[in-house]
């Protein structure tokens, strides 16, 4: 037998198990992103520009309407609107109660003002598959809303009211 060559492995032994395979990747390859366009959009996103606005996210609980009402009234006071506390509080409570009734985990409240009007929106964040319930609209009008509406989409029910300040 000749002397071994440096770097060469000389062995008469054959392994009795297959070679080790590399481990699978830690994260699977993500599928391609779906095509999105305006045709697939159920409703336009709410966009507030060139005016003061505020929003709060609350737990969807029985106490949420009162807490949301306090937030909205306090912010309107900060903005200099002090004369509509009762109307604002009652409208906000009804909007948030309607959103809480959808049974989601959270509710968001959005407020904006322009001129002498305020927009208050409650979003349930719970996918609702039925048509929007319009029973709340006459009650919002009775409480003092000059304009109001409701709609549903994949991100939940949106209920809104505009009131004069």
mmCIF file of N, CA, C and O in Angstrom, residues 41-44 102 123-132 150-158:
data_model
loop_
_atom_site.group_PDB
_atom_site.id
_atom_site.type_symbol
_atom_site.label_atom_id
_atom_site.label_comp_id
_atom_site.label_asym_id
_atom_site.label_seq_id
_atom_site.Cartn_x
_atom_site.Cartn_y
_atom_site.Cartn_z
ATOM 1 N N UNK A 41 -62.556 47.123 -2.968
ATOM 2 C CA UNK A 41 -62.740 47.877 -1.742
ATOM 3 C C UNK A 41 -64.217 47.994 -1.425
ATOM 4 O O UNK A 41 -65.010 48.457 -2.238
ATOM 5 N N UNK A 42 -64.593 47.568 -0.213
ATOM 6 C CA UNK A 42 -65.994 47.601 0.181
ATOM 7 C C UNK A 42 -66.465 49.021 0.456
ATOM 8 O O UNK A 42 -67.589 49.379 0.164
ATOM 9 N N UNK A 43 -65.610 49.835 1.050
ATOM 10 C CA UNK A 43 -65.958 51.230 1.323
ATOM 11 C C UNK A 43 -64.673 52.029 1.425
ATOM 12 O O UNK A 43 -63.613 51.486 1.737
ATOM 13 N N UNK A 44 -64.755 53.311 1.178
ATOM 14 C CA UNK A 44 -63.538 54.111 1.300
ATOM 15 C C UNK A 44 -63.128 54.246 2.751
ATOM 16 O O UNK A 44 -63.968 54.226 3.654
ATOM 17 N N UNK A 102 -72.111 44.896 18.693
ATOM 18 C CA UNK A 102 -71.636 43.957 17.666
ATOM 19 C C UNK A 102 -70.792 42.831 18.246
ATOM 20 O O UNK A 102 -70.523 41.855 17.571
ATOM 21 N N UNK A 123 -66.525 52.839 15.613
ATOM 22 C CA UNK A 123 -66.246 51.685 14.759
ATOM 23 C C UNK A 123 -66.124 50.449 15.638
ATOM 24 O O UNK A 123 -65.397 50.456 16.632
ATOM 25 N N UNK A 124 -66.850 49.382 15.278
ATOM 26 C CA UNK A 124 -66.927 48.201 16.144
ATOM 27 C C UNK A 124 -65.747 47.237 15.991
ATOM 28 O O UNK A 124 -65.501 46.444 16.888
ATOM 29 N N UNK A 125 -65.051 47.231 14.886
ATOM 30 C CA UNK A 125 -63.931 46.309 14.628
ATOM 31 C C UNK A 125 -64.358 44.844 14.715
ATOM 32 O O UNK A 125 -63.535 43.971 14.971
ATOM 33 N N UNK A 126 -65.618 44.570 14.529
ATOM 34 C CA UNK A 126 -66.137 43.205 14.532
ATOM 35 C C UNK A 126 -66.815 42.987 13.185
ATOM 36 O O UNK A 126 -67.777 43.673 12.871
ATOM 37 N N UNK A 127 -66.309 42.046 12.376
ATOM 38 C CA UNK A 127 -66.956 41.811 11.083
ATOM 39 C C UNK A 127 -68.430 41.451 11.267
ATOM 40 O O UNK A 127 -68.770 40.535 12.003
ATOM 41 N N UNK A 128 -69.268 42.217 10.644
ATOM 42 C CA UNK A 128 -70.714 42.010 10.711
ATOM 43 C C UNK A 128 -71.164 41.674 9.305
ATOM 44 O O UNK A 128 -70.847 42.390 8.361
ATOM 45 N N UNK A 129 -71.910 40.599 9.166
ATOM 46 C CA UNK A 129 -72.288 40.157 7.832
ATOM 47 C C UNK A 129 -73.691 40.571 7.436
ATOM 48 O O UNK A 129 -74.092 40.389 6.314
ATOM 49 N N UNK A 130 -74.432 41.151 8.364
ATOM 50 C CA UNK A 130 -75.770 41.595 8.010
ATOM 51 C C UNK A 130 -75.697 43.008 7.437
ATOM 52 O O UNK A 130 -74.716 43.694 7.565
ATOM 53 N N UNK A 131 -76.812 43.426 6.867
ATOM 54 C CA UNK A 131 -76.929 44.793 6.383
ATOM 55 C C UNK A 131 -76.962 45.708 7.607
ATOM 56 O O UNK A 131 -77.451 45.331 8.669
ATOM 57 N N UNK A 132 -76.435 46.901 7.462
ATOM 58 C CA UNK A 132 -76.397 47.844 8.574
ATOM 59 C C UNK A 132 -77.797 48.073 9.137
ATOM 60 O O UNK A 132 -78.763 48.220 8.402
ATOM 61 N N UNK A 150 -74.814 54.912 8.981
ATOM 62 C CA UNK A 150 -74.216 53.664 9.436
ATOM 63 C C UNK A 150 -73.926 52.795 8.228
ATOM 64 O O UNK A 150 -74.643 52.858 7.231
ATOM 65 N N UNK A 151 -72.868 52.035 8.293
ATOM 66 C CA UNK A 151 -72.579 51.042 7.260
ATOM 67 C C UNK A 151 -71.736 49.940 7.868
ATOM 68 O O UNK A 151 -71.216 50.065 8.966
ATOM 69 N N UNK A 152 -71.668 48.824 7.160
ATOM 70 C CA UNK A 152 -70.889 47.689 7.641
ATOM 71 C C UNK A 152 -69.901 47.270 6.564
ATOM 72 O O UNK A 152 -70.136 47.468 5.377
ATOM 73 N N UNK A 153 -68.793 46.703 7.018
ATOM 74 C CA UNK A 153 -67.770 46.185 6.106
ATOM 75 C C UNK A 153 -66.957 45.151 6.851
ATOM 76 O O UNK A 153 -67.274 44.791 7.994
ATOM 77 N N UNK A 154 -65.879 44.677 6.227
ATOM 78 C CA UNK A 154 -65.047 43.643 6.837
ATOM 79 C C UNK A 154 -64.401 44.094 8.137
ATOM 80 O O UNK A 154 -64.119 43.291 9.006
ATOM 81 N N UNK A 155 -64.147 45.404 8.269
ATOM 82 C CA UNK A 155 -63.511 45.893 9.495
ATOM 83 C C UNK A 155 -64.522 46.296 10.558
ATOM 84 O O UNK A 155 -64.152 46.810 11.603
ATOM 85 N N UNK A 156 -65.800 46.045 10.332
ATOM 86 C CA UNK A 156 -66.813 46.290 11.349
ATOM 87 C C UNK A 156 -67.852 47.302 10.931
ATOM 88 O O UNK A 156 -67.872 47.792 9.817
ATOM 89 N N UNK A 157 -68.724 47.592 11.882
ATOM 90 C CA UNK A 157 -69.791 48.565 11.652
ATOM 91 C C UNK A 157 -69.253 49.954 12.002
ATOM 92 O O UNK A 157 -68.609 50.154 13.016
ATOM 93 N N UNK A 158 -69.565 50.908 11.139
ATOM 94 C CA UNK A 158 -69.207 52.310 11.373
ATOM 95 C C UNK A 158 -70.494 53.080 11.536
ATOM 96 O O UNK A 158 -71.363 53.044 10.665
#
